[in-house]
């Protein structure tokens, strides 16, 4: 056994005297990037089983996708509540078995594990916790790190856990070379004497090492940062951190450029001498509530600049349940259901592995072979051999003759494809390529709203669509052969075009002979492997967001995404103009995308109401937004709801903030929720609300404020923007001459602001736009951990351009008063 352990560990890692993680085999620096994944435990496990899928199959499916995305790291806090009793005895049950099964599947794909044996958490979320009878259930998270009895239970548990042998590998976790390190517990909440915290960490470390464990041991330092000096005194080799740079659980998709939130990861513990010799790992990270596929590569860059060698996102959604995003409402990542975000994880893994540790890269939009483009919702990696992109790109190919790996969503100079799923194109041999095409994923609802298994947020569609692949190594008229089970396609491309359905394919240059088949493997993937969800069962669905306001006598376009529309079905916009209905046909512009132009003569001052109506080939009608069946022209058809857009008269103001409408989706900065508060109140008109922000127990330099996204409000008023010169705010304060900072943030994350003085009565304060100056913006939602920067100022100064403005920021406080202070804002507009 000793020989086996030694041989296994020669494939492992160690932490050197400077705190650098190195490979034992050659002493080179190591780097690992991947995800958390919860299928063996808690709600994740229960939800999978309710879908009629075995946990084993779900695990196999998802681990295959981890491999497809180039991930090489896995971490999850083991739910000790589900595998232990009150004394800390290990319970060898279904959850532990599935965890071992998962580890074995990861091992097959060469994915490494950081094992965290204690979570403290209950097993309910988002459901109610069960009374498990475990030590964590008995003592709770806080007592577990101070109570002597809890210490003993955890010591007992850790000794049994690390002596446990995985039945699928025949190895203990010490013996398994693909389990690289341990993190003692998940997010400890320390309290009491600091000496006790040090003792806790040392005792848990000793318990683990008593089992023969020789691998690195990490302990969290970012969850209880005021205990950092005590934690660093403990006998561990490294420390773990997390990063939630856009907060958590906004309840809706965050709109705007959040790259400033991930520009830098600042570690505050460098002043502790012993810390510099500790390895650094990120156990969890995510840009919560953000769908834009640009955050992960930027985070990976910042991680490497800060010196991290391990980073695992939280958390990958099991494919079996990702249709509803119920596991963790604020997170959403799955190759099938969020293809662009998934490809951004692939790119982020490349960033993490190819960027040197402590490389202080600039925070521009292009670095090395990587590009991040907020406006195009695009992350990209472009080298001679690899080309990856999260959305359609026009980037020039560096050397098409040398390309070996392509992955993307949408179209590029190499691939023309209208599908909504990800695809992978890999060279197997000269003239031979493997193509893998995922089904289309169409988001039909906001995935970050309140979740329910009954509410589908992303629809999966299996379509047969044309694809053009222009690779010199393949040439034209190449053969296309289906590889995965049931895929009988055997055709020849016409020039570079061919029809493709979801599946795995072998593409072979014309007249080239090959004996490769589905059983052959390439880069740890069998050529015939393919995993994808079944097509969604939903009927026709229309997703449409009406423009808030449009300009009078100016034509505008209504855009909609429609899924389930048959070839002979049609869709039209039904306008209510002067109490008469007018129909305008929706034309298909791209797969699932439809548009109709509303002519200028129909765009008249007032309220424009309309519906989108589907006319099926069999004569049936479906009317949206109510999704009501029946002929809309029938005499007995009841009135249903409509989409509504306000038509602004010429020279009307452009409202960018309305307290009643926009307050709930604003990002609030309130560092003292226990005392300061946000309310919606009325004044002389009870139907008009204002947002009231109150600092009730002021402290020096204490601020309060908010940011609000408004770019969508200007989309229909673009023709008028050149004529707007002033920002007008309707505001009052609790005291005269209250200083308030007002500013606008543009798409390139420049902030332009000025200060005003608010009085005790509502007044309209006009701010000439040319008075706005470059400034530092707040990072909202507030990044977590709280020791991360609060402000961001673009390194490049810019001139203000209203066309690029997208967010509003208001702050007040500034420690100017020792008495309670508040402001109330009713509306903000441009004129």
mmCIF file of C-alpha atoms in Angstrom, residues 236-568:
data_model
loop_
_atom_site.group_PDB
_atom_site.id
_atom_site.type_symbol
_atom_site.label_atom_id
_atom_site.label_comp_id
_atom_site.label_asym_id
_atom_site.label_seq_id
_atom_site.Cartn_x
_atom_site.Cartn_y
_atom_site.Cartn_z
ATOM 1 C CA UNK A 236 -2.049 24.394 6.500
ATOM 2 C CA UNK A 237 -0.387 24.846 3.116
ATOM 3 C CA UNK A 238 -2.864 27.165 1.439
ATOM 4 C CA UNK A 239 -5.971 29.286 1.722
ATOM 5 C CA UNK A 240 -9.220 29.461 -0.217
ATOM 6 C CA UNK A 241 -11.176 32.437 -1.478
ATOM 7 C CA UNK A 242 -14.437 33.084 -3.303
ATOM 8 C CA UNK A 243 -15.640 35.783 -5.704
ATOM 9 C CA UNK A 244 -19.198 36.899 -6.351
ATOM 10 C CA UNK A 245 -18.461 40.220 -8.065
ATOM 11 C CA UNK A 246 -22.072 41.063 -8.954
ATOM 12 C CA UNK A 247 -23.691 39.981 -5.716
ATOM 13 C CA UNK A 248 -26.274 37.213 -5.540
ATOM 14 C CA UNK A 249 -30.025 36.773 -6.086
ATOM 15 C CA UNK A 250 -30.936 40.009 -7.834
ATOM 16 C CA UNK A 251 -34.193 38.365 -8.907
ATOM 17 C CA UNK A 252 -33.680 39.383 -12.525
ATOM 18 C CA UNK A 253 -30.965 39.431 -15.189
ATOM 19 C CA UNK A 254 -28.494 42.241 -14.576
ATOM 20 C CA UNK A 255 -28.186 44.559 -17.578
ATOM 21 C CA UNK A 256 -25.119 46.608 -18.402
ATOM 22 C CA UNK A 257 -21.343 46.293 -18.546
ATOM 23 C CA UNK A 258 -20.150 44.484 -15.418
ATOM 24 C CA UNK A 259 -16.548 44.052 -16.526
ATOM 25 C CA UNK A 260 -15.457 46.745 -14.014
ATOM 26 C CA UNK A 261 -16.674 44.420 -11.250
ATOM 27 C CA UNK A 262 -14.097 41.823 -12.300
ATOM 28 C CA UNK A 263 -11.198 44.086 -13.276
ATOM 29 C CA UNK A 264 -9.132 43.138 -10.220
ATOM 30 C CA UNK A 265 -9.094 40.703 -7.312
ATOM 31 C CA UNK A 266 -7.369 42.472 -4.430
ATOM 32 C CA UNK A 267 -6.148 40.254 -1.593
ATOM 33 C CA UNK A 268 -5.918 42.182 1.703
ATOM 34 C CA UNK A 269 -3.853 39.644 3.630
ATOM 35 C CA UNK A 270 -0.451 40.336 2.076
ATOM 36 C CA UNK A 271 0.511 42.301 5.178
ATOM 37 C CA UNK A 272 0.483 39.062 7.211
ATOM 38 C CA UNK A 273 4.071 37.744 6.789
ATOM 39 C CA UNK A 274 3.213 34.032 6.780
ATOM 40 C CA UNK A 275 0.509 34.483 4.151
ATOM 41 C CA UNK A 276 2.974 35.056 1.328
ATOM 42 C CA UNK A 277 4.137 31.452 1.672
ATOM 43 C CA UNK A 278 0.647 29.973 1.299
ATOM 44 C CA UNK A 279 -0.913 28.654 -1.889
ATOM 45 C CA UNK A 280 -4.070 30.375 -3.117
ATOM 46 C CA UNK A 281 -7.210 28.731 -4.486
ATOM 47 C CA UNK A 282 -10.654 30.015 -5.454
ATOM 48 C CA UNK A 283 -13.175 27.427 -4.303
ATOM 49 C CA UNK A 284 -16.235 29.249 -5.708
ATOM 50 C CA UNK A 285 -16.797 32.064 -8.172
ATOM 51 C CA UNK A 286 -19.529 33.318 -10.448
ATOM 52 C CA UNK A 287 -20.975 36.525 -11.844
ATOM 53 C CA UNK A 288 -24.421 35.964 -10.371
ATOM 54 C CA UNK A 289 -27.466 36.995 -12.415
ATOM 55 C CA UNK A 290 -25.380 37.878 -15.492
ATOM 56 C CA UNK A 291 -26.057 36.081 -18.777
ATOM 57 C CA UNK A 292 -23.522 37.995 -20.906
ATOM 58 C CA UNK A 293 -20.773 35.465 -21.827
ATOM 59 C CA UNK A 294 -17.891 37.821 -21.079
ATOM 60 C CA UNK A 295 -17.370 37.533 -17.336
ATOM 61 C CA UNK A 296 -15.543 34.220 -16.893
ATOM 62 C CA UNK A 297 -12.507 35.024 -19.098
ATOM 63 C CA UNK A 298 -12.132 38.399 -17.369
ATOM 64 C CA UNK A 299 -12.351 36.718 -13.958
ATOM 65 C CA UNK A 300 -9.780 34.109 -14.968
ATOM 66 C CA UNK A 301 -7.381 36.890 -15.948
ATOM 67 C CA UNK A 302 -7.864 38.658 -12.606
ATOM 68 C CA UNK A 303 -7.408 35.398 -10.700
ATOM 69 C CA UNK A 304 -4.051 34.753 -12.322
ATOM 70 C CA UNK A 305 -2.909 38.321 -11.707
ATOM 71 C CA UNK A 306 -3.723 37.798 -8.011
ATOM 72 C CA UNK A 307 -1.681 34.574 -7.877
ATOM 73 C CA UNK A 308 -4.410 31.916 -7.806
ATOM 74 C CA UNK A 309 -3.638 28.443 -9.129
ATOM 75 C CA UNK A 310 -7.040 26.835 -8.681
ATOM 76 C CA UNK A 311 -10.455 28.286 -9.563
ATOM 77 C CA UNK A 312 -13.800 26.460 -9.657
ATOM 78 C CA UNK A 313 -17.074 28.129 -10.644
ATOM 79 C CA UNK A 314 -20.213 27.641 -8.549
ATOM 80 C CA UNK A 315 -22.175 25.866 -9.774
ATOM 81 C CA UNK A 316 -22.703 23.896 -12.968
ATOM 82 C CA UNK A 317 -26.389 23.042 -13.487
ATOM 83 C CA UNK A 318 -27.118 19.356 -14.039
ATOM 84 C CA UNK A 319 -28.417 18.935 -17.583
ATOM 85 C CA UNK A 320 -31.426 17.018 -16.248
ATOM 86 C CA UNK A 321 -32.779 20.079 -14.414
ATOM 87 C CA UNK A 322 -31.225 23.047 -16.231
ATOM 88 C CA UNK A 323 -34.432 23.703 -18.208
ATOM 89 C CA UNK A 324 -35.823 25.497 -15.109
ATOM 90 C CA UNK A 325 -32.649 26.639 -13.302
ATOM 91 C CA UNK A 326 -34.087 25.588 -9.961
ATOM 92 C CA UNK A 327 -30.957 24.427 -8.160
ATOM 93 C CA UNK A 328 -29.405 27.846 -7.577
ATOM 94 C CA UNK A 329 -31.569 30.621 -8.991
ATOM 95 C CA UNK A 330 -28.758 33.170 -9.156
ATOM 96 C CA UNK A 331 -26.365 30.863 -11.084
ATOM 97 C CA UNK A 332 -26.959 29.422 -14.533
ATOM 98 C CA UNK A 333 -24.355 27.436 -16.449
ATOM 99 C CA UNK A 334 -24.817 24.372 -18.622
ATOM 100 C CA UNK A 335 -23.383 23.522 -22.037
ATOM 101 C CA UNK A 336 -26.766 22.560 -23.496
ATOM 102 C CA UNK A 337 -28.895 25.314 -21.936
ATOM 103 C CA UNK A 338 -26.451 28.266 -21.765
ATOM 104 C CA UNK A 339 -24.155 27.548 -24.732
ATOM 105 C CA UNK A 340 -22.526 30.976 -24.999
ATOM 106 C CA UNK A 341 -21.721 31.097 -21.267
ATOM 107 C CA UNK A 342 -20.371 27.545 -21.495
ATOM 108 C CA UNK A 343 -18.033 28.429 -24.350
ATOM 109 C CA UNK A 344 -16.905 31.420 -22.287
ATOM 110 C CA UNK A 345 -15.917 28.913 -19.579
ATOM 111 C CA UNK A 346 -13.865 27.022 -22.173
ATOM 112 C CA UNK A 347 -12.138 30.289 -23.093
ATOM 113 C CA UNK A 348 -11.693 31.197 -19.408
ATOM 114 C CA UNK A 349 -9.965 27.859 -18.817
ATOM 115 C CA UNK A 350 -7.549 28.727 -21.613
ATOM 116 C CA UNK A 351 -6.954 32.160 -20.064
ATOM 117 C CA UNK A 352 -6.274 30.593 -16.674
ATOM 118 C CA UNK A 353 -3.847 28.004 -18.014
ATOM 119 C CA UNK A 354 -2.030 30.244 -20.485
ATOM 120 C CA UNK A 355 -1.613 33.316 -18.269
ATOM 121 C CA UNK A 356 1.373 33.314 -15.949
ATOM 122 C CA UNK A 357 0.714 33.520 -12.213
ATOM 123 C CA UNK A 358 1.045 37.113 -10.970
ATOM 124 C CA UNK A 359 1.026 38.397 -14.555
ATOM 125 C CA UNK A 360 -0.227 41.968 -14.119
ATOM 126 C CA UNK A 361 -2.085 42.134 -17.409
ATOM 127 C CA UNK A 362 -3.746 45.382 -18.386
ATOM 128 C CA UNK A 363 -7.513 45.403 -18.179
ATOM 129 C CA UNK A 364 -8.092 46.259 -21.814
ATOM 130 C CA UNK A 365 -10.514 44.347 -23.985
ATOM 131 C CA UNK A 366 -7.719 42.501 -25.808
ATOM 132 C CA UNK A 367 -4.888 40.582 -24.122
ATOM 133 C CA UNK A 368 -2.718 37.948 -25.719
ATOM 134 C CA UNK A 369 -4.892 35.804 -28.013
ATOM 135 C CA UNK A 370 -8.042 36.770 -26.098
ATOM 136 C CA UNK A 371 -10.708 39.379 -26.718
ATOM 137 C CA UNK A 372 -13.669 40.474 -24.603
ATOM 138 C CA UNK A 373 -16.346 42.579 -26.305
ATOM 139 C CA UNK A 374 -19.251 43.661 -24.088
ATOM 140 C CA UNK A 375 -21.185 45.336 -26.898
ATOM 141 C CA UNK A 376 -21.122 42.177 -29.038
ATOM 142 C CA UNK A 377 -21.602 39.843 -26.069
ATOM 143 C CA UNK A 378 -18.449 38.149 -27.257
ATOM 144 C CA UNK A 379 -15.514 36.384 -25.657
ATOM 145 C CA UNK A 380 -12.958 35.016 -28.055
ATOM 146 C CA UNK A 381 -9.687 33.127 -28.284
ATOM 147 C CA UNK A 382 -7.898 33.268 -31.622
ATOM 148 C CA UNK A 383 -4.574 31.527 -32.276
ATOM 149 C CA UNK A 384 -3.068 29.703 -35.220
ATOM 150 C CA UNK A 385 -4.361 26.350 -33.946
ATOM 151 C CA UNK A 386 -7.408 27.255 -31.821
ATOM 152 C CA UNK A 387 -10.427 29.487 -32.454
ATOM 153 C CA UNK A 388 -13.220 29.810 -29.868
ATOM 154 C CA UNK A 389 -16.054 32.354 -29.699
ATOM 155 C CA UNK A 390 -19.210 32.806 -27.659
ATOM 156 C CA UNK A 391 -21.233 34.575 -30.356
ATOM 157 C CA UNK A 392 -20.946 35.417 -34.043
ATOM 158 C CA UNK A 393 -17.645 37.095 -34.813
ATOM 159 C CA UNK A 394 -16.033 38.776 -37.813
ATOM 160 C CA UNK A 395 -12.484 38.300 -36.533
ATOM 161 C CA UNK A 396 -9.818 37.482 -39.086
ATOM 162 C CA UNK A 397 -8.472 33.928 -38.998
ATOM 163 C CA UNK A 398 -4.784 33.875 -38.106
ATOM 164 C CA UNK A 399 -3.894 30.804 -40.185
ATOM 165 C CA UNK A 400 -6.728 28.613 -41.446
ATOM 166 C CA UNK A 401 -4.259 25.976 -42.646
ATOM 167 C CA UNK A 402 -2.952 25.401 -39.107
ATOM 168 C CA UNK A 403 -6.292 25.349 -37.291
ATOM 169 C CA UNK A 404 -6.957 22.220 -35.253
ATOM 170 C CA UNK A 405 -9.744 23.160 -32.811
ATOM 171 C CA UNK A 406 -12.821 25.324 -33.212
ATOM 172 C CA UNK A 407 -15.720 25.797 -30.805
ATOM 173 C CA UNK A 408 -18.395 28.418 -30.858
ATOM 174 C CA UNK A 409 -21.939 29.662 -31.048
ATOM 175 C CA UNK A 410 -23.151 31.454 -34.180
ATOM 176 C CA UNK A 411 -21.011 32.196 -37.233
ATOM 177 C CA UNK A 412 -17.419 33.133 -38.027
ATOM 178 C CA UNK A 413 -15.036 33.312 -40.987
ATOM 179 C CA UNK A 414 -14.739 29.516 -40.746
ATOM 180 C CA UNK A 415 -18.314 28.465 -39.912
ATOM 181 C CA UNK A 416 -21.677 29.779 -41.089
ATOM 182 C CA UNK A 417 -24.494 28.493 -38.881
ATOM 183 C CA UNK A 418 -27.805 29.942 -37.671
ATOM 184 C CA UNK A 419 -28.375 27.415 -34.893
ATOM 185 C CA UNK A 420 -28.479 28.458 -31.235
ATOM 186 C CA UNK A 421 -26.415 25.613 -29.787
ATOM 187 C CA UNK A 422 -22.684 25.223 -29.313
ATOM 188 C CA UNK A 423 -20.553 23.241 -31.734
ATOM 189 C CA UNK A 424 -17.063 21.739 -31.610
ATOM 190 C CA UNK A 425 -14.866 20.997 -34.622
ATOM 191 C CA UNK A 426 -11.622 19.124 -33.904
ATOM 192 C CA UNK A 427 -8.986 17.740 -36.233
ATOM 193 C CA UNK A 428 -8.523 14.015 -35.647
ATOM 194 C CA UNK A 429 -5.967 13.486 -38.417
ATOM 195 C CA UNK A 430 -4.985 15.213 -41.642
ATOM 196 C CA UNK A 431 -8.185 15.646 -43.629
ATOM 197 C CA UNK A 432 -10.316 14.110 -40.861
ATOM 198 C CA UNK A 433 -12.362 16.215 -38.413
ATOM 199 C CA UNK A 434 -14.873 15.470 -35.699
ATOM 200 C CA UNK A 435 -17.923 17.742 -35.556
ATOM 201 C CA UNK A 436 -20.216 17.855 -32.548
ATOM 202 C CA UNK A 437 -23.382 19.962 -32.724
ATOM 203 C CA UNK A 438 -25.585 20.667 -29.714
ATOM 204 C CA UNK A 439 -29.325 21.329 -30.111
ATOM 205 C CA UNK A 440 -30.627 24.877 -30.146
ATOM 206 C CA UNK A 441 -31.164 26.583 -26.793
ATOM 207 C CA UNK A 442 -33.658 29.451 -26.779
ATOM 208 C CA UNK A 443 -34.142 31.374 -23.548
ATOM 209 C CA UNK A 444 -37.864 32.101 -23.206
ATOM 210 C CA UNK A 445 -37.954 33.586 -19.687
ATOM 211 C CA UNK A 446 -35.593 35.358 -17.338
ATOM 212 C CA UNK A 447 -33.586 32.531 -15.705
ATOM 213 C CA UNK A 448 -32.826 34.614 -12.622
ATOM 214 C CA UNK A 449 -36.411 35.294 -11.597
ATOM 215 C CA UNK A 450 -38.081 33.172 -8.927
ATOM 216 C CA UNK A 451 -37.586 29.590 -10.045
ATOM 217 C CA UNK A 452 -39.944 26.621 -10.160
ATOM 218 C CA UNK A 453 -39.771 23.154 -11.720
ATOM 219 C CA UNK A 454 -43.039 24.155 -13.407
ATOM 220 C CA UNK A 455 -41.436 27.166 -15.120
ATOM 221 C CA UNK A 456 -39.306 26.446 -18.170
ATOM 222 C CA UNK A 457 -36.718 29.156 -18.769
ATOM 223 C CA UNK A 458 -34.806 27.687 -21.707
ATOM 224 C CA UNK A 459 -36.269 25.637 -24.535
ATOM 225 C CA UNK A 460 -34.301 22.941 -26.340
ATOM 226 C CA UNK A 461 -35.047 22.484 -30.047
ATOM 227 C CA UNK A 462 -33.649 19.783 -32.311
ATOM 228 C CA UNK A 463 -33.478 21.402 -35.742
ATOM 229 C CA UNK A 464 -31.903 20.404 -39.019
ATOM 230 C CA UNK A 465 -30.084 23.467 -40.305
ATOM 231 C CA UNK A 466 -27.493 24.247 -42.978
ATOM 232 C CA UNK A 467 -23.866 24.597 -41.917
ATOM 233 C CA UNK A 468 -20.915 25.824 -43.956
ATOM 234 C CA UNK A 469 -17.412 24.818 -42.825
ATOM 235 C CA UNK A 470 -14.568 26.399 -44.781
ATOM 236 C CA UNK A 471 -11.361 24.645 -43.731
ATOM 237 C CA UNK A 472 -8.431 24.222 -46.153
ATOM 238 C CA UNK A 473 -7.638 20.835 -44.604
ATOM 239 C CA UNK A 474 -11.166 19.587 -45.413
ATOM 240 C CA UNK A 475 -11.577 21.281 -48.752
ATOM 241 C CA UNK A 476 -14.982 21.153 -50.430
ATOM 242 C CA UNK A 477 -17.320 18.210 -51.092
ATOM 243 C CA UNK A 478 -16.140 16.395 -47.964
ATOM 244 C CA UNK A 479 -18.115 13.447 -46.603
ATOM 245 C CA UNK A 480 -20.323 13.785 -43.519
ATOM 246 C CA UNK A 481 -20.986 10.646 -41.488
ATOM 247 C CA UNK A 482 -23.013 10.381 -38.298
ATOM 248 C CA UNK A 483 -21.189 8.764 -35.374
ATOM 249 C CA UNK A 484 -23.444 8.846 -32.312
ATOM 250 C CA UNK A 485 -26.056 6.200 -31.625
ATOM 251 C CA UNK A 486 -29.017 6.465 -34.001
ATOM 252 C CA UNK A 487 -27.321 9.032 -36.239
ATOM 253 C CA UNK A 488 -27.528 7.481 -39.705
ATOM 254 C CA UNK A 489 -26.431 10.557 -41.684
ATOM 255 C CA UNK A 490 -24.085 9.677 -44.540
ATOM 256 C CA UNK A 491 -23.839 12.507 -47.041
ATOM 257 C CA UNK A 492 -21.511 14.725 -49.038
ATOM 258 C CA UNK A 493 -21.163 18.473 -48.583
ATOM 259 C CA UNK A 494 -22.071 20.630 -51.565
ATOM 260 C CA UNK A 495 -18.968 22.783 -51.747
ATOM 261 C CA UNK A 496 -18.792 23.488 -47.986
ATOM 262 C CA UNK A 497 -22.515 23.310 -47.206
ATOM 263 C CA UNK A 498 -24.425 20.441 -45.621
ATOM 264 C CA UNK A 499 -27.491 20.001 -43.421
ATOM 265 C CA UNK A 500 -26.791 19.058 -39.835
ATOM 266 C CA UNK A 501 -28.859 17.938 -36.849
ATOM 267 C CA UNK A 502 -27.603 17.670 -33.265
ATOM 268 C CA UNK A 503 -25.072 14.866 -32.996
ATOM 269 C CA UNK A 504 -21.462 13.813 -33.570
ATOM 270 C CA UNK A 505 -20.040 13.511 -37.080
ATOM 271 C CA UNK A 506 -16.897 12.491 -38.901
ATOM 272 C CA UNK A 507 -15.968 14.918 -41.675
ATOM 273 C CA UNK A 508 -13.495 13.440 -44.180
ATOM 274 C CA UNK A 509 -11.764 15.145 -47.068
ATOM 275 C CA UNK A 510 -12.910 14.057 -50.523
ATOM 276 C CA UNK A 511 -11.309 10.805 -51.738
ATOM 277 C CA UNK A 512 -9.471 10.307 -48.432
ATOM 278 C CA UNK A 513 -9.810 6.786 -47.016
ATOM 279 C CA UNK A 514 -10.178 6.294 -43.263
ATOM 280 C CA UNK A 515 -11.179 3.393 -41.038
ATOM 281 C CA UNK A 516 -12.104 5.549 -38.026
ATOM 282 C CA UNK A 517 -15.466 4.855 -36.412
ATOM 283 C CA UNK A 518 -17.533 5.784 -33.390
ATOM 284 C CA UNK A 519 -15.475 3.593 -31.061
ATOM 285 C CA UNK A 520 -12.190 5.330 -31.813
ATOM 286 C CA UNK A 521 -11.130 7.965 -29.310
ATOM 287 C CA UNK A 522 -9.469 11.335 -29.529
ATOM 288 C CA UNK A 523 -8.314 13.522 -26.636
ATOM 289 C CA UNK A 524 -10.040 11.333 -24.040
ATOM 290 C CA UNK A 525 -13.343 11.437 -25.987
ATOM 291 C CA UNK A 526 -14.776 8.568 -27.994
ATOM 292 C CA UNK A 527 -15.589 9.811 -31.493
ATOM 293 C CA UNK A 528 -19.187 8.625 -31.182
ATOM 294 C CA UNK A 529 -19.872 10.175 -27.784
ATOM 295 C CA UNK A 530 -22.738 12.624 -27.725
ATOM 296 C CA UNK A 531 -24.842 13.925 -24.868
ATOM 297 C CA UNK A 532 -27.754 16.331 -25.226
ATOM 298 C CA UNK A 533 -31.192 16.865 -23.662
ATOM 299 C CA UNK A 534 -34.296 15.766 -25.492
ATOM 300 C CA UNK A 535 -36.304 18.367 -27.358
ATOM 301 C CA UNK A 536 -38.622 20.411 -25.134
ATOM 302 C CA UNK A 537 -42.302 19.502 -25.286
ATOM 303 C CA UNK A 538 -43.586 23.083 -25.196
ATOM 304 C CA UNK A 539 -45.893 24.466 -27.876
ATOM 305 C CA UNK A 540 -45.393 27.747 -29.723
ATOM 306 C CA UNK A 541 -43.956 30.483 -27.532
ATOM 307 C CA UNK A 542 -43.346 34.161 -28.217
ATOM 308 C CA UNK A 543 -40.697 36.123 -26.322
ATOM 309 C CA UNK A 544 -40.974 39.846 -26.823
ATOM 310 C CA UNK A 545 -40.053 42.934 -24.827
ATOM 311 C CA UNK A 546 -41.859 46.052 -26.081
ATOM 312 C CA UNK A 547 -39.933 49.292 -26.383
ATOM 313 C CA UNK A 548 -40.675 51.611 -23.484
ATOM 314 C CA UNK A 549 -41.028 54.725 -25.639
ATOM 315 C CA UNK A 550 -40.688 55.570 -29.331
ATOM 316 C CA UNK A 551 -40.618 58.857 -31.226
ATOM 317 C CA UNK A 552 -43.732 60.155 -32.959
ATOM 318 C CA UNK A 553 -43.817 59.892 -36.780
ATOM 319 C CA UNK A 554 -40.680 57.729 -36.813
ATOM 320 C CA UNK A 555 -40.911 54.144 -38.050
ATOM 321 C CA UNK A 556 -39.654 51.497 -35.621
ATOM 322 C CA UNK A 557 -39.129 47.764 -35.570
ATOM 323 C CA UNK A 558 -40.836 45.167 -33.407
ATOM 324 C CA UNK A 559 -38.597 42.163 -32.785
ATOM 325 C CA UNK A 560 -39.691 38.819 -31.357
ATOM 326 C CA UNK A 561 -38.248 35.381 -30.748
ATOM 327 C CA UNK A 562 -40.692 32.638 -31.670
ATOM 328 C CA UNK A 563 -40.156 28.951 -31.018
ATOM 329 C CA UNK A 564 -42.296 26.110 -32.335
ATOM 330 C CA UNK A 565 -43.437 27.868 -35.509
ATOM 331 C CA UNK A 566 -44.043 25.424 -38.361
ATOM 332 C CA UNK A 567 -43.052 26.048 -41.983
ATOM 333 C CA UNK A 568 -46.622 26.898 -42.967
#
